[in-house]
Short mmCIF file of C-alpha atoms and ligand atoms in Angstrom, two decimals:
data_model
loop_
_atom_site.label_atom_id
_atom_site.label_comp_id
_atom_site.label_asym_id
_atom_site.label_seq_id
_atom_site.Cartn_x
_atom_site.Cartn_y
_atom_site.Cartn_z
CA UNK A 80 20.57 16.72 -18.35
CA UNK A 81 20.27 13.05 -17.30
CA UNK A 82 17.58 13.74 -14.71
CA UNK A 83 14.13 14.83 -15.76
CA UNK A 84 11.13 15.75 -13.60
CA UNK A 85 7.70 15.27 -15.09
CA UNK A 86 4.05 14.86 -14.29
CA UNK A 87 3.02 11.20 -14.72
CA UNK A 88 0.60 12.25 -17.48
CA UNK A 89 3.62 13.43 -19.52
CA UNK A 90 5.24 9.98 -19.51
CA UNK A 91 5.46 8.40 -22.96
CA UNK A 92 4.81 4.73 -23.66
CA UNK A 93 8.63 4.25 -23.71
CA UNK A 94 8.95 5.96 -20.32
CA UNK A 95 6.33 3.63 -18.88
CA UNK A 96 7.99 0.54 -20.33
CA UNK A 97 11.43 1.62 -19.02
CA UNK A 98 9.99 2.54 -15.62
CA UNK A 99 8.53 -0.96 -15.34
CA UNK A 100 11.76 -2.59 -16.44
CA UNK A 101 13.84 -0.80 -13.76
CA UNK A 102 11.31 -1.78 -11.12
CA UNK A 103 11.37 -5.41 -12.21
CA UNK A 104 15.18 -5.52 -12.34
CA UNK A 105 15.25 -4.09 -8.83
CA UNK A 106 12.65 -6.60 -7.67
CA UNK A 107 14.56 -9.53 -9.19
CA UNK A 108 17.78 -8.43 -7.45
CA UNK A 109 16.46 -7.33 -4.06
CA UNK A 110 13.26 -9.27 -3.46
CA UNK A 111 13.12 -12.14 -5.96
CA UNK A 112 10.07 -13.72 -4.32
CA UNK A 113 7.90 -10.66 -4.95
CA UNK A 114 5.61 -10.56 -8.00
CA UNK A 115 6.78 -8.62 -11.06
CA UNK A 116 5.04 -5.52 -12.38
CA UNK A 117 3.13 -5.40 -15.66
CA UNK A 118 2.66 -2.40 -17.93
CA UNK A 119 -1.08 -3.05 -18.06
CA UNK A 120 -2.82 0.12 -16.77
CA UNK A 121 0.51 1.36 -15.37
CA UNK A 122 -0.13 4.79 -16.88
CA UNK A 123 -3.43 4.96 -14.93
CA UNK A 124 -1.69 3.70 -11.79
CA UNK A 125 0.85 6.51 -11.95
CA UNK A 126 -1.46 9.28 -13.12
CA UNK A 127 -4.52 9.05 -10.88
CA UNK A 128 -4.32 10.51 -7.37
CA UNK A 129 -6.77 11.65 -4.74
CA UNK A 130 -8.10 15.12 -5.62
CA UNK A 131 -5.84 16.97 -3.13
CA UNK A 132 -2.69 14.92 -3.76
CA UNK A 133 -0.01 15.46 -6.39
CA UNK A 134 2.40 12.89 -7.83
CA UNK A 135 5.59 13.70 -9.74
CA UNK A 136 8.02 11.36 -11.42
CA UNK A 137 11.81 11.69 -11.81
CA UNK A 138 13.61 9.76 -14.54
CA UNK A 139 17.39 9.34 -14.65
CA UNK A 140 18.81 8.30 -18.06
CA UNK A 141 22.48 7.58 -18.84
CA UNK A 142 24.40 9.00 -21.81
CA UNK A 143 22.91 6.33 -24.09
CA UNK A 144 19.40 7.30 -23.05
CA UNK A 145 18.86 4.14 -21.01
CA UNK A 146 16.76 4.58 -17.89
CA UNK A 147 18.93 3.63 -14.91
CA UNK A 148 16.85 5.00 -12.05
CA UNK A 149 13.55 6.58 -11.21
CA UNK A 150 11.80 8.16 -8.29
CA UNK A 151 8.24 9.10 -7.46
CA UNK A 152 7.09 11.78 -5.06
CA UNK A 153 3.52 11.96 -3.77
CA UNK A 154 2.70 15.16 -1.94
CA UNK A 155 -0.41 14.88 0.18
CA UNK A 156 -3.06 17.54 0.41
CA UNK A 157 -5.88 18.04 2.89
CA UNK A 158 -5.16 17.05 6.48
CA UNK A 159 -1.75 15.61 5.50
CA UNK A 160 -0.59 18.73 3.64
CA UNK A 161 3.13 19.29 4.15
CA UNK A 162 4.00 15.59 4.05
CA UNK A 163 5.00 13.36 1.18
CA UNK A 164 6.03 9.84 0.28
CA UNK A 165 8.97 8.76 -1.90
CA UNK A 166 9.50 5.65 -4.00
CA UNK A 167 12.84 5.08 -5.66
CA UNK A 168 14.77 2.47 -7.63
CA UNK A 169 18.21 2.38 -9.21
CA UNK A 170 18.78 -0.38 -11.77
CA UNK A 171 21.04 -2.92 -9.97
CA UNK A 172 23.72 -2.69 -12.70
CA UNK A 173 23.97 1.08 -12.12
CA UNK A 174 24.16 1.16 -8.33
CA UNK A 175 26.88 2.85 -6.31
CA UNK A 176 27.35 5.63 -8.89
CA UNK A 177 25.33 8.35 -7.17
CA UNK A 178 22.11 7.84 -9.12
CA UNK A 179 20.04 7.28 -5.98
CA UNK A 180 21.55 10.31 -4.28
CA UNK A 181 20.92 12.53 -7.32
CA UNK A 182 17.30 11.37 -7.52
CA UNK A 183 16.81 11.95 -3.81
CA UNK A 184 18.27 15.46 -4.10
CA UNK A 185 15.89 16.32 -6.95
CA UNK A 186 12.94 14.90 -5.01
CA UNK A 187 13.89 16.88 -1.87
CA UNK A 188 14.25 20.15 -3.81
CA UNK A 189 10.93 19.64 -5.51
CA UNK A 190 9.24 18.76 -2.19
CA UNK A 191 10.68 21.87 -0.56
CA UNK A 192 9.55 24.08 -3.46
CA UNK A 193 6.01 22.72 -3.00
CA UNK A 194 5.96 23.39 0.76
CA UNK A 195 6.40 19.74 1.70
CA UNK A 196 8.23 19.62 5.05
CA UNK A 197 8.65 15.91 5.74
CA UNK A 198 9.11 12.81 3.61
CA UNK A 199 8.66 9.15 4.33
CA UNK A 200 9.55 5.96 2.51
CA UNK A 201 8.72 2.28 3.01
CA UNK A 202 11.63 -0.12 2.82
CA UNK A 203 11.86 -3.90 3.03
CA UNK A 204 14.23 -4.73 5.87
CA UNK A 205 16.31 -7.26 3.91
CA UNK A 206 17.16 -4.95 0.98
CA UNK A 207 20.11 -2.58 0.29
CA UNK A 208 17.69 0.36 0.49
CA UNK A 209 18.06 0.14 4.29
CA UNK A 210 21.77 1.03 4.08
CA UNK A 211 21.01 3.81 1.61
CA UNK A 212 18.34 5.54 3.72
CA UNK A 213 20.44 5.12 6.88
CA UNK A 214 23.34 6.74 5.01
CA UNK A 215 21.03 9.55 3.85
CA UNK A 216 20.12 10.27 7.48
CA UNK A 217 16.50 9.07 7.46
CA UNK A 218 15.05 7.96 10.82
CA UNK A 219 13.33 4.59 11.21
CA UNK A 220 9.89 5.61 12.53
CA UNK A 221 7.88 2.37 12.48
CA UNK A 222 8.59 -1.32 12.00
CA UNK A 223 5.78 -3.44 10.59
CA UNK A 224 5.60 -7.18 10.02
CA UNK A 225 4.56 -8.31 6.58
CA UNK A 226 2.55 -11.54 6.47
CA UNK A 227 1.80 -13.60 3.38
CA UNK A 228 -1.00 -16.04 2.76
CA UNK A 229 -0.10 -18.37 -0.09
CA UNK A 230 -3.10 -19.39 -2.13
CA UNK A 231 -1.92 -22.97 -2.60
CA UNK A 232 -1.55 -23.41 1.16
CA UNK A 233 -5.05 -22.26 2.12
CA UNK A 234 -7.12 -24.76 4.10
CA UNK A 235 -10.41 -24.04 2.31
CA UNK A 236 -12.48 -26.28 4.55
CA UNK A 237 -11.37 -24.30 7.59
CA UNK A 238 -11.94 -20.98 5.79
CA UNK A 239 -15.47 -21.92 4.65
CA UNK A 240 -16.29 -22.98 8.20
CA UNK A 241 -14.98 -19.71 9.67
CA UNK A 242 -16.87 -17.69 7.04
CA UNK A 243 -20.14 -19.37 7.98
CA UNK A 244 -19.68 -19.10 11.76
CA UNK A 245 -21.47 -15.84 12.54
CA UNK A 246 -22.86 -14.62 15.88
CA UNK A 247 -26.65 -14.17 16.05
CA UNK A 248 -27.91 -10.72 15.07
CA UNK A 249 -25.32 -10.14 12.33
CA UNK A 250 -25.03 -10.79 8.63
CA UNK A 251 -22.23 -10.31 6.10
CA UNK A 252 -22.35 -8.65 2.67
CA UNK A 253 -19.68 -8.72 -0.03
CA UNK A 254 -19.17 -5.75 -2.37
CA UNK A 255 -16.72 -5.41 -5.24
CA UNK A 256 -15.51 -2.04 -6.53
CA UNK A 257 -17.21 0.12 -3.93
CA UNK A 258 -19.57 0.54 -1.02
CA UNK A 259 -23.31 1.06 -1.66
CA UNK A 260 -24.59 4.55 -0.81
CA UNK A 261 -26.96 3.15 1.85
CA UNK A 262 -23.94 1.89 3.84
CA UNK A 263 -21.58 4.84 3.39
CA UNK A 264 -22.31 6.71 6.63
CA UNK A 265 -22.12 3.74 8.98
CA UNK A 266 -19.12 2.42 7.02
CA UNK A 267 -17.14 5.62 7.53
CA UNK A 268 -18.21 5.78 11.18
CA UNK A 269 -16.64 2.35 11.75
CA UNK A 270 -13.51 3.43 9.88
CA UNK A 271 -13.15 6.42 12.18
CA UNK A 272 -12.07 3.94 14.88
CA UNK A 273 -8.74 3.65 13.07
CA UNK A 274 -8.01 7.31 13.52
CA UNK A 275 -5.43 8.48 16.02
CA UNK A 276 -6.80 8.63 19.55
CA UNK A 277 -4.78 10.33 22.27
CA UNK A 278 -2.19 10.97 19.56
CA UNK A 279 -1.62 7.24 19.13
CA UNK A 280 -2.50 6.05 15.65
CA UNK A 281 -4.07 2.59 15.63
CA UNK A 282 -2.63 2.14 12.17
CA UNK A 283 0.61 4.05 11.48
CA UNK A 284 0.34 6.68 8.78
CA UNK A 285 -3.32 5.84 8.46
CA UNK A 286 -4.88 8.18 5.95
CA UNK A 287 -8.09 6.34 5.36
CA UNK A 288 -11.46 7.81 4.70
CA UNK A 289 -13.49 8.48 7.79
CA UNK A 290 -15.90 10.74 5.90
CA UNK A 291 -18.32 9.68 3.18
CA UNK A 292 -16.97 12.10 0.54
CA UNK A 293 -13.35 11.08 1.27
CA UNK A 294 -14.33 7.43 1.02
CA UNK A 295 -16.05 7.99 -2.33
CA UNK A 296 -12.93 9.82 -3.57
CA UNK A 297 -10.63 7.07 -2.44
CA UNK A 298 -12.70 4.27 -4.01
CA UNK A 299 -12.97 6.25 -7.25
CA UNK A 300 -9.21 6.82 -7.24
CA UNK A 301 -8.55 3.11 -6.70
CA UNK A 302 -10.76 2.28 -9.69
CA UNK A 303 -9.04 4.90 -11.85
CA UNK A 304 -5.66 3.44 -10.90
CA UNK A 305 -6.72 -0.04 -12.03
CA UNK A 306 -7.00 -1.34 -8.47
CA UNK A 307 -10.03 -3.54 -7.84
CA UNK A 308 -11.39 -3.33 -4.30
CA UNK A 309 -13.14 -6.22 -2.56
CA UNK A 310 -14.99 -5.50 0.65
CA UNK A 311 -16.91 -7.54 3.22
CA UNK A 312 -19.03 -5.72 5.78
CA UNK A 313 -20.68 -7.05 8.93
CA UNK A 314 -24.15 -5.59 9.38
CA UNK A 315 -26.06 -5.58 12.62
CA UNK A 316 -29.73 -6.50 12.47
CA UNK A 317 -32.43 -5.24 12.32
CA UNK A 318 -31.26 -1.89 10.90
CA UNK A 319 -28.53 -3.17 8.62
CA UNK A 320 -25.88 -0.71 9.78
CA UNK A 321 -22.21 -1.47 9.25
CA UNK A 322 -20.42 -2.55 12.43
CA UNK A 323 -17.35 -4.10 10.86
CA UNK A 324 -15.48 -4.10 7.57
CA UNK A 325 -12.52 -5.65 5.84
CA UNK A 326 -11.04 -4.34 2.58
CA UNK A 327 -8.66 -5.84 0.09
CA UNK A 328 -7.31 -4.61 -3.25
CA UNK A 329 -5.98 -6.38 -6.35
CA UNK A 330 -3.98 -4.16 -8.74
CA UNK A 331 -4.09 -4.77 -12.51
CA UNK A 332 -0.33 -4.11 -12.50
CA UNK A 333 0.36 -7.03 -10.11
CA UNK A 334 -2.76 -9.17 -10.37
CA UNK A 335 -1.36 -12.25 -8.63
CA UNK A 336 -0.94 -10.34 -5.36
CA UNK A 337 -3.80 -9.10 -3.20
CA UNK A 338 -3.21 -6.35 -0.66
CA UNK A 339 -5.17 -6.40 2.55
CA UNK A 340 -6.24 -2.86 3.50
CA UNK A 341 -8.20 -1.95 6.64
CA UNK A 342 -10.02 -4.39 8.91
CA UNK A 343 -11.95 -2.86 11.78
CA UNK A 344 -14.87 -3.72 14.04
CA UNK A 345 -16.85 -1.13 16.00
CA UNK A 346 -15.72 -1.41 19.68
CA UNK A 347 -19.29 -2.20 20.82
CA UNK A 348 -19.34 -5.28 18.56
CA UNK A 349 -15.92 -6.77 19.31
CA UNK A 350 -15.25 -10.26 20.74
CA UNK A 351 -18.05 -11.86 18.67
CA UNK A 352 -15.68 -13.24 16.04
CA UNK A 353 -16.78 -10.78 13.37
CA UNK A 354 -13.27 -9.98 12.08
CA UNK A 355 -12.52 -13.67 11.59
CA UNK A 356 -15.83 -14.33 9.78
CA UNK A 357 -15.42 -11.25 7.53
CA UNK A 358 -11.84 -12.06 6.55
CA UNK A 359 -12.69 -15.70 5.87
CA UNK A 360 -15.73 -14.71 3.78
CA UNK A 361 -13.57 -12.28 1.79
CA UNK A 362 -11.18 -15.12 0.91
CA UNK A 363 -14.04 -17.29 -0.32
CA UNK A 364 -15.29 -14.42 -2.52
CA UNK A 365 -11.80 -13.80 -3.87
CA UNK A 366 -11.49 -17.42 -4.84
CA UNK A 367 -14.32 -16.81 -7.33
CA UNK A 368 -13.54 -13.20 -8.29
CA UNK A 369 -9.73 -13.33 -8.67
CA UNK A 370 -8.80 -16.91 -9.62
CA UNK A 371 -5.31 -15.80 -10.76
CA UNK A 372 -4.22 -14.88 -7.21
CA UNK A 373 -0.99 -16.38 -5.88
CA UNK A 374 -0.89 -14.68 -2.47
CA UNK A 375 -2.35 -12.07 -0.15
CA UNK A 376 -0.19 -9.69 1.86
CA UNK A 377 -0.99 -7.88 5.05
CA UNK A 378 0.93 -5.89 7.65
CA UNK A 379 0.70 -5.74 11.41
CA UNK A 380 2.54 -3.95 14.15
CA UNK A 381 4.21 -5.72 17.07
CA UNK A 382 1.37 -4.71 19.42
CA UNK A 383 -1.55 -5.90 17.28
CA UNK A 384 -1.96 -9.29 18.97
CA UNK A 385 -5.64 -9.84 18.10
CA UNK A 386 -5.13 -9.24 14.38
CA UNK A 387 -2.01 -11.41 14.37
CA UNK A 388 -3.96 -14.26 15.93
CA UNK A 389 -6.71 -14.01 13.30
CA UNK A 390 -4.16 -13.81 10.50
CA UNK A 391 -2.30 -16.87 11.70
CA UNK A 392 -5.57 -18.82 12.04
CA UNK A 393 -6.29 -17.97 8.40
CA UNK A 394 -2.85 -19.19 7.37
CA UNK A 395 -0.86 -15.94 7.07
CA UNK A 396 2.85 -16.36 7.80
CA UNK A 397 5.23 -13.56 8.77
CA UNK A 398 8.05 -13.42 6.25
CA UNK A 399 9.78 -10.06 6.41
CA UNK A 400 9.77 -6.72 8.25
CA UNK A 401 9.08 -3.38 6.58
CA UNK A 402 10.53 -0.12 7.86
CA UNK A 403 8.91 3.27 7.57
CA UNK A 404 11.67 5.85 7.29
CA UNK A 405 11.13 9.58 7.73
CA UNK A 406 13.09 12.75 7.32
CA UNK A 407 12.68 16.48 7.60
CA UNK A 408 13.08 17.98 4.11
CA UNK A 409 15.23 21.00 5.10
CA UNK A 410 17.57 18.77 7.11
CA UNK A 411 17.81 16.35 4.18
CA UNK A 412 18.70 19.15 1.75
CA UNK A 413 21.38 20.31 4.16
CA UNK A 414 22.82 16.80 4.47
CA UNK A 415 22.85 16.51 0.69
CA UNK A 416 24.67 19.85 0.45
CA UNK A 417 21.92 21.40 -1.72
C1 COA B 689 18.44 2.44 -2.47
C2 COA B 689 18.96 2.64 -3.90
C3 COA B 689 17.99 3.55 -4.63
C4 COA B 689 20.35 3.28 -3.83
O1 COA B 689 20.73 3.59 -5.17
P1 COA B 689 22.24 3.90 -5.63
O2 COA B 689 22.13 4.61 -6.92
O3 COA B 689 23.06 2.67 -5.57
O4 COA B 689 22.74 4.89 -4.47
P2 COA B 689 23.97 5.93 -4.57
O5 COA B 689 25.04 5.37 -5.44
O6 COA B 689 23.43 7.28 -4.96
O7 COA B 689 24.44 5.98 -3.06
C5 COA B 689 24.39 7.17 -2.27
C6 COA B 689 25.11 6.92 -0.96
O8 COA B 689 24.45 5.87 -0.23
C7 COA B 689 25.38 4.81 0.04
N1 COA B 689 24.68 3.54 -0.11
C8 COA B 689 23.93 3.12 -1.16
N2 COA B 689 23.46 1.87 -0.93
C9 COA B 689 23.95 1.51 0.27
C10 COA B 689 23.84 0.35 1.07
N3 COA B 689 23.12 -0.71 0.66
N4 COA B 689 24.44 0.31 2.26
C11 COA B 689 25.17 1.37 2.70
N5 COA B 689 25.31 2.52 2.00
C12 COA B 689 24.71 2.58 0.80
C13 COA B 689 26.46 4.96 -1.03
O9 COA B 689 27.66 4.39 -0.60
C14 COA B 689 26.55 6.46 -1.18
O10 COA B 689 27.32 6.97 -0.10
P3 COA B 689 28.16 8.34 -0.23
O11 COA B 689 27.16 9.45 -0.16
O12 COA B 689 29.09 8.30 0.91
O13 COA B 689 28.86 8.30 -1.55
C15 COA B 689 19.09 1.27 -4.63
O14 COA B 689 19.82 0.38 -3.83
C16 COA B 689 17.77 0.64 -4.94
O15 COA B 689 17.17 0.90 -5.99
N6 COA B 689 17.27 -0.19 -4.05
C17 COA B 689 15.91 -0.70 -4.12
C18 COA B 689 14.96 0.40 -3.78
C19 COA B 689 13.74 -0.07 -3.09
O16 COA B 689 13.77 -0.93 -2.23
N7 COA B 689 12.63 0.55 -3.45
C20 COA B 689 11.40 0.28 -2.81
C21 COA B 689 11.19 1.28 -1.70
S1 COA B 689 11.44 2.95 -2.20
#
């Protein structure tokens, strides 16, 4: 049987090495400008999930035992129960032979057996994966713009200035690896502004942590996965409650790339330049904390004009679009004839 399903914890050191090599071959062929993956803490990265989530891995080996494709399925629990996310790669030299389709079929069957009704996948618009997911009948649900800030192109004088320009009555704090207990409640209250309102999500697929226990779980999970979080909060005086936050993560498996996570300011404290000051301050902290960084990536949607303006002031440049594809699992199984 060339295709094997396993829990990430069952992966051997060889599995992990092969998994990484397929991913890096795929990256070199489809998105050569993206950083390569390292095996450092990759086992942790694949094994740790949020308490209610479950991740499974699918490995496809050829007759010689060489890994030519792999897939990952994360099935969400809690409020997102019934939905899942796929990741998939076929080694470029083995494409067009049905490996991707076989992996997708196995993923869909497994998802269905676990009560997962819909699946989504993120795809870079310039890669062959677009043609594959179109062919497999997935629907393009959301288009996001990816923006990159290249470390060597940062105007540090401008950033330092923006970091220090803070409206009266506020101060900034930087925290690495977590959020202090004293700030948790107001932090999560600010995050709740990203939740869907009137059925319109401010951030698509946002599954952040608008409750203190969820936030603790998600920060713990990031740490267990080898992902270092860096956070700047804006506090309003005199009580020191959080009114704004910006989060960024650097993964041990791709340490030259930082990923911007949420940035949000409480509606009552908007238009004072807090988002700009927080993001600029975070960059100055990163300069000290993560000197190996090559770039920072962030995503915005077409409509998010204010965030796009701040990002472009900081030096972020839009380079490529990302598509979020979705499908109903039963319909996918039917299309695949399974
Ligand atoms: C997408 C990917 C997995 C497809 O793998 P593959 O093994 O070549 O796919 P298959 O051979 O199983 O193709 C299945 C079907 O899709 C079609 N297909 C595959 N790639 C296609 C493309 N770029 N354009 C149009 N159709 C395509 C095949 O022709 C085949 O059609 P058929 O059912 O009529 O025979 C592979 O291109 C890949 O690894 N890409 C990078 C993945 C990636 O971006 N991952 C990150 C996000 S998950």
